[in-house]
């Protein structure tokens, strides 16, 4: 597949900056990284995004649009060694894995990308040599690649400042290993405010799944992240002031910069529609928007559990019933990995869609989430608390129903419900690791979902206060990303830091 071409470049000099971005191939990591690429390119810095053909296909519409606007951004495409790593052909993204048992193979395949990426970078005489690598925290091998190229590595991992700090303090003090049972609360030390969790709510690093052992990979990831020159975070200072302040004190050189919400760089309807999926069809989206247009402002709840969830049909049916009985209009996103056929059979036998016609819309597959959230009729977001989704909810100014499933999502729920006061939980109690859904069956009942939706969508009292706060946060998010805002300034600081590193290297070269 042809990569979009970079805009023509004048002959380069040693001072010219060139950022190489290497995202993890997983929607929640690839999508914000492409947003970050666009944000950096807005500073007239050449950006290369290294990825593989199936992932290029997902993001190329965004890159083509950016280059058409004159932004110096291009894709460096290398083949994904699926077969060599024991993966099905074309399986180039975590969301396409037939089973989570293949995660180790997937990570091995990403490691095989190192040599072709390095070769292509070294052979490219048309562009300035890279001045830094910004890579996903989970791609530990990119630390060695940066060392070999003698350039700084900046890490990105779609987590909040709160989570970064929690993870740091858990790793350092190991309070979860000090005798508390799986469902007993313990306090995370050295947090700006008291934060309690149970072991069962912790991400896989501290609460490993029983079916997949990747602790060695996690350990290597952690070690390589500690060697990084800087960290960039998809959040904004004003949202997590106490947490970014505390995190800067423990991160190398204090170089942790919030540059988000990065989704806000998608300003046009077409940009929002194609974000993360170049193929989202205009006509399908038009139907969705017309449906949203037919509802009152702030009246619809949008329900989506992210790009990776494998929630089984029985639990999804509870979700459908919960949305239906809330009496709010709803948009409900269902993935194939929810065992779509079984779920579809239930939907049709139950006449769910007929019964809810006009009031409920089922979206199968990929939903243009940021576009939907930006619609005035959306008044609430039922989310699994992936950090991207959480921040997209914040940026859209809507209160949230929180249903954390896996990874660090219980941390994000804590941010939404307790720190920001813009959410109501469905009462999820423990992490259900990806691939272990069947072991748990139904853990959240329709009534709990209904009650949380009713509270979030209600007009008066606490509901109104949550709504007011959510609107206030959205205003702060927009201001942070505008010229002169904290995230825009932090991006400038990152670029200036890399420029200083390059200048220091250049003067060494001259001497
Ligand atoms: N997303 C989307 N449409 C979907 C599902 C997901 O646009 O149907 C996007 C969503 O906007 C977010 C990302 O995919 O940017 C998911 O990342 P998140 O961290 O929320 O959760 P994950 O999918 O990694 O669990």
PDB file of C-alpha atoms in Angstrom, residues 156-299:
ATOM      1  CA  UNK A 156       3.752   7.780  25.508  1.00  0.00           C
ATOM      2  CA  UNK A 157       1.197   5.473  27.041  1.00  0.00           C
ATOM      3  CA  UNK A 158      -2.452   6.430  26.966  1.00  0.00           C
ATOM      4  CA  UNK A 159      -2.720   6.710  30.761  1.00  0.00           C
ATOM      5  CA  UNK A 160      -3.704   9.605  33.045  1.00  0.00           C
ATOM      6  CA  UNK A 161      -1.316  11.407  35.440  1.00  0.00           C
ATOM      7  CA  UNK A 162      -3.310   9.877  38.304  1.00  0.00           C
ATOM      8  CA  UNK A 163      -2.579   6.390  36.924  1.00  0.00           C
ATOM      9  CA  UNK A 164       1.093   7.122  36.259  1.00  0.00           C
ATOM     10  CA  UNK A 165       1.448   8.235  39.863  1.00  0.00           C
ATOM     11  CA  UNK A 166      -0.554   5.307  41.303  1.00  0.00           C
ATOM     12  CA  UNK A 167       1.506   2.815  39.283  1.00  0.00           C
ATOM     13  CA  UNK A 168       4.722   4.447  40.462  1.00  0.00           C
ATOM     14  CA  UNK A 169       3.699   4.300  44.115  1.00  0.00           C
ATOM     15  CA  UNK A 170       2.399   0.742  43.859  1.00  0.00           C
ATOM     16  CA  UNK A 171       5.651  -0.358  42.251  1.00  0.00           C
ATOM     17  CA  UNK A 172       7.735   1.444  44.862  1.00  0.00           C
ATOM     18  CA  UNK A 173       5.860   0.603  48.069  1.00  0.00           C
ATOM     19  CA  UNK A 174       3.958  -2.560  47.076  1.00  0.00           C
ATOM     20  CA  UNK A 175       1.075  -1.925  49.500  1.00  0.00           C
ATOM     21  CA  UNK A 176      -0.989  -4.566  47.672  1.00  0.00           C
ATOM     22  CA  UNK A 177       1.470  -7.259  48.768  1.00  0.00           C
ATOM     23  CA  UNK A 178       1.134  -6.417  52.448  1.00  0.00           C
ATOM     24  CA  UNK A 179      -1.501  -8.916  53.448  1.00  0.00           C
ATOM     25  CA  UNK A 180      -4.764  -7.407  52.198  1.00  0.00           C
ATOM     26  CA  UNK A 181      -7.066 -10.037  50.693  1.00  0.00           C
ATOM     27  CA  UNK A 182      -8.178  -9.611  47.083  1.00  0.00           C
ATOM     28  CA  UNK A 183     -11.292  -7.705  48.053  1.00  0.00           C
ATOM     29  CA  UNK A 184     -10.013  -5.738  51.055  1.00  0.00           C
ATOM     30  CA  UNK A 185      -9.357  -2.043  50.552  1.00  0.00           C
ATOM     31  CA  UNK A 186      -5.811  -0.744  50.990  1.00  0.00           C
ATOM     32  CA  UNK A 187      -4.480   2.781  50.598  1.00  0.00           C
ATOM     33  CA  UNK A 188      -2.025   3.751  47.865  1.00  0.00           C
ATOM     34  CA  UNK A 189       0.793   5.633  49.624  1.00  0.00           C
ATOM     35  CA  UNK A 190       2.083   9.097  48.708  1.00  0.00           C
ATOM     36  CA  UNK A 191      -0.906  10.186  46.670  1.00  0.00           C
ATOM     37  CA  UNK A 192      -1.945  13.859  47.021  1.00  0.00           C
ATOM     38  CA  UNK A 193      -5.300  12.656  48.420  1.00  0.00           C
ATOM     39  CA  UNK A 194      -6.350   9.377  49.976  1.00  0.00           C
ATOM     40  CA  UNK A 195      -6.889   6.718  47.317  1.00  0.00           C
ATOM     41  CA  UNK A 196      -8.145   3.221  48.176  1.00  0.00           C
ATOM     42  CA  UNK A 197      -8.346   0.156  45.967  1.00  0.00           C
ATOM     43  CA  UNK A 198      -8.719  -3.574  46.331  1.00  0.00           C
ATOM     44  CA  UNK A 199      -6.140  -5.890  44.770  1.00  0.00           C
ATOM     45  CA  UNK A 200      -8.890  -7.206  42.474  1.00  0.00           C
ATOM     46  CA  UNK A 201      -9.272  -3.707  40.970  1.00  0.00           C
ATOM     47  CA  UNK A 202      -5.617  -3.337  40.016  1.00  0.00           C
ATOM     48  CA  UNK A 203      -4.251  -3.652  36.485  1.00  0.00           C
ATOM     49  CA  UNK A 204      -2.441  -6.808  35.348  1.00  0.00           C
ATOM     50  CA  UNK A 205       1.005  -5.627  36.548  1.00  0.00           C
ATOM     51  CA  UNK A 206      -0.165  -5.944  40.159  1.00  0.00           C
ATOM     52  CA  UNK A 207      -3.053  -8.340  39.679  1.00  0.00           C
ATOM     53  CA  UNK A 208      -1.949 -10.746  36.948  1.00  0.00           C
ATOM     54  CA  UNK A 209      -4.507 -12.690  34.936  1.00  0.00           C
ATOM     55  CA  UNK A 210      -4.575 -16.443  35.489  1.00  0.00           C
ATOM     56  CA  UNK A 211      -4.668 -17.335  31.805  1.00  0.00           C
ATOM     57  CA  UNK A 212      -1.753 -15.346  30.328  1.00  0.00           C
ATOM     58  CA  UNK A 213       1.660 -14.837  31.898  1.00  0.00           C
ATOM     59  CA  UNK A 214       3.369 -11.774  30.483  1.00  0.00           C
ATOM     60  CA  UNK A 215       5.017 -10.502  33.652  1.00  0.00           C
ATOM     61  CA  UNK A 216       8.459 -10.690  31.995  1.00  0.00           C
ATOM     62  CA  UNK A 217       7.220  -8.425  29.173  1.00  0.00           C
ATOM     63  CA  UNK A 218       5.704  -6.013  31.700  1.00  0.00           C
ATOM     64  CA  UNK A 219       8.961  -5.892  33.660  1.00  0.00           C
ATOM     65  CA  UNK A 220      10.994  -5.158  30.551  1.00  0.00           C
ATOM     66  CA  UNK A 221       8.507  -2.448  29.594  1.00  0.00           C
ATOM     67  CA  UNK A 222       8.817  -0.847  33.006  1.00  0.00           C
ATOM     68  CA  UNK A 223      12.614  -0.905  32.936  1.00  0.00           C
ATOM     69  CA  UNK A 224      12.820   0.565  29.451  1.00  0.00           C
ATOM     70  CA  UNK A 225      10.291   3.304  30.327  1.00  0.00           C
ATOM     71  CA  UNK A 226      12.490   4.329  33.261  1.00  0.00           C
ATOM     72  CA  UNK A 227      15.340   4.972  30.811  1.00  0.00           C
ATOM     73  CA  UNK A 228      13.230   7.395  28.755  1.00  0.00           C
ATOM     74  CA  UNK A 229      14.229  11.059  28.489  1.00  0.00           C
ATOM     75  CA  UNK A 230      10.676  12.296  28.925  1.00  0.00           C
ATOM     76  CA  UNK A 231       7.032  11.259  29.130  1.00  0.00           C
ATOM     77  CA  UNK A 232       4.077  12.780  27.321  1.00  0.00           C
ATOM     78  CA  UNK A 233       0.599  12.300  28.677  1.00  0.00           C
ATOM     79  CA  UNK A 234      -2.796  12.624  27.061  1.00  0.00           C
ATOM     80  CA  UNK A 235      -4.303  14.834  29.746  1.00  0.00           C
ATOM     81  CA  UNK A 236      -4.131  18.502  30.669  1.00  0.00           C
ATOM     82  CA  UNK A 237      -2.522  20.184  33.649  1.00  0.00           C
ATOM     83  CA  UNK A 238      -5.713  21.800  34.957  1.00  0.00           C
ATOM     84  CA  UNK A 239      -7.556  18.459  35.034  1.00  0.00           C
ATOM     85  CA  UNK A 240      -4.971  16.693  37.170  1.00  0.00           C
ATOM     86  CA  UNK A 241      -2.982  19.504  38.736  1.00  0.00           C
ATOM     87  CA  UNK A 242      -2.086  17.697  41.970  1.00  0.00           C
ATOM     88  CA  UNK A 243      -1.233  14.465  40.212  1.00  0.00           C
ATOM     89  CA  UNK A 244       0.936  15.885  37.440  1.00  0.00           C
ATOM     90  CA  UNK A 245       2.747  17.973  40.070  1.00  0.00           C
ATOM     91  CA  UNK A 246       3.496  14.894  42.175  1.00  0.00           C
ATOM     92  CA  UNK A 247       4.372  12.769  39.149  1.00  0.00           C
ATOM     93  CA  UNK A 248       6.887  15.329  37.859  1.00  0.00           C
ATOM     94  CA  UNK A 249       8.750  14.983  41.148  1.00  0.00           C
ATOM     95  CA  UNK A 250       9.359  11.281  40.553  1.00  0.00           C
ATOM     96  CA  UNK A 251       9.888  11.187  36.807  1.00  0.00           C
ATOM     97  CA  UNK A 252      13.350  11.560  35.299  1.00  0.00           C
ATOM     98  CA  UNK A 253      14.344  15.237  35.219  1.00  0.00           C
ATOM     99  CA  UNK A 254      10.714  16.242  35.886  1.00  0.00           C
ATOM    100  CA  UNK A 255      10.114  15.915  32.158  1.00  0.00           C
ATOM    101  CA  UNK A 256       6.476  14.796  32.092  1.00  0.00           C
ATOM    102  CA  UNK A 257       4.276  16.922  29.872  1.00  0.00           C
ATOM    103  CA  UNK A 258       0.517  16.848  29.421  1.00  0.00           C
ATOM    104  CA  UNK A 259      -0.392  17.597  25.801  1.00  0.00           C
ATOM    105  CA  UNK A 260      -4.091  16.700  25.645  1.00  0.00           C
ATOM    106  CA  UNK A 261      -6.888  16.133  25.169  1.00  0.00           C
ATOM    107  CA  UNK A 262      -5.283  15.193  21.868  1.00  0.00           C
ATOM    108  CA  UNK A 263      -8.651  14.227  20.339  1.00  0.00           C
ATOM    109  CA  UNK A 264      -9.481  17.942  20.190  1.00  0.00           C
ATOM    110  CA  UNK A 265      -7.110  18.337  17.239  1.00  0.00           C
ATOM    111  CA  UNK A 266      -9.876  16.763  15.126  1.00  0.00           C
ATOM    112  CA  UNK A 267     -11.912  19.872  14.464  1.00  0.00           C
ATOM    113  CA  UNK A 268     -13.945  19.030  11.372  1.00  0.00           C
ATOM    114  CA  UNK A 269     -16.830  16.558  11.055  1.00  0.00           C
ATOM    115  CA  UNK A 270     -14.927  14.549   8.455  1.00  0.00           C
ATOM    116  CA  UNK A 271     -11.835  14.498  10.684  1.00  0.00           C
ATOM    117  CA  UNK A 272     -13.861  13.209  13.634  1.00  0.00           C
ATOM    118  CA  UNK A 273     -15.648  10.655  11.466  1.00  0.00           C
ATOM    119  CA  UNK A 274     -12.460   9.159  10.048  1.00  0.00           C
ATOM    120  CA  UNK A 275     -10.451   9.257  13.268  1.00  0.00           C
ATOM    121  CA  UNK A 276      -9.071   5.769  13.826  1.00  0.00           C
ATOM    122  CA  UNK A 277     -10.985   4.308  10.920  1.00  0.00           C
ATOM    123  CA  UNK A 278     -10.439   5.819   7.476  1.00  0.00           C
ATOM    124  CA  UNK A 279     -13.314   3.668   6.198  1.00  0.00           C
ATOM    125  CA  UNK A 280     -16.146   5.002   8.371  1.00  0.00           C
ATOM    126  CA  UNK A 281     -18.640   5.698   5.597  1.00  0.00           C
ATOM    127  CA  UNK A 282     -20.102   9.165   5.161  1.00  0.00           C
ATOM    128  CA  UNK A 283     -23.629   7.860   4.383  1.00  0.00           C
ATOM    129  CA  UNK A 284     -23.775   5.567   7.447  1.00  0.00           C
ATOM    130  CA  UNK A 285     -22.627   8.426   9.626  1.00  0.00           C
ATOM    131  CA  UNK A 286     -25.167  10.745   8.025  1.00  0.00           C
ATOM    132  CA  UNK A 287     -27.943   8.342   9.165  1.00  0.00           C
ATOM    133  CA  UNK A 288     -26.529   8.324  12.677  1.00  0.00           C
ATOM    134  CA  UNK A 289     -26.300  12.105  12.800  1.00  0.00           C
ATOM    135  CA  UNK A 290     -29.849  12.481  11.427  1.00  0.00           C
ATOM    136  CA  UNK A 291     -31.020  10.140  14.206  1.00  0.00           C
ATOM    137  CA  UNK A 292     -29.176  12.243  16.819  1.00  0.00           C
ATOM    138  CA  UNK A 293     -30.602  15.429  15.260  1.00  0.00           C
ATOM    139  CA  UNK A 294     -34.095  14.074  15.902  1.00  0.00           C
ATOM    140  CA  UNK A 295     -33.508  14.090  19.676  1.00  0.00           C
ATOM    141  CA  UNK A 296     -33.574  16.909  22.192  1.00  0.00           C
ATOM    142  CA  UNK A 297     -30.274  18.464  23.305  1.00  0.00           C
ATOM    143  CA  UNK A 298     -28.640  16.548  26.140  1.00  0.00           C
ATOM    144  CA  UNK A 299     -31.186  13.710  26.053  1.00  0.00           C
TER     145      UNK A 299
END
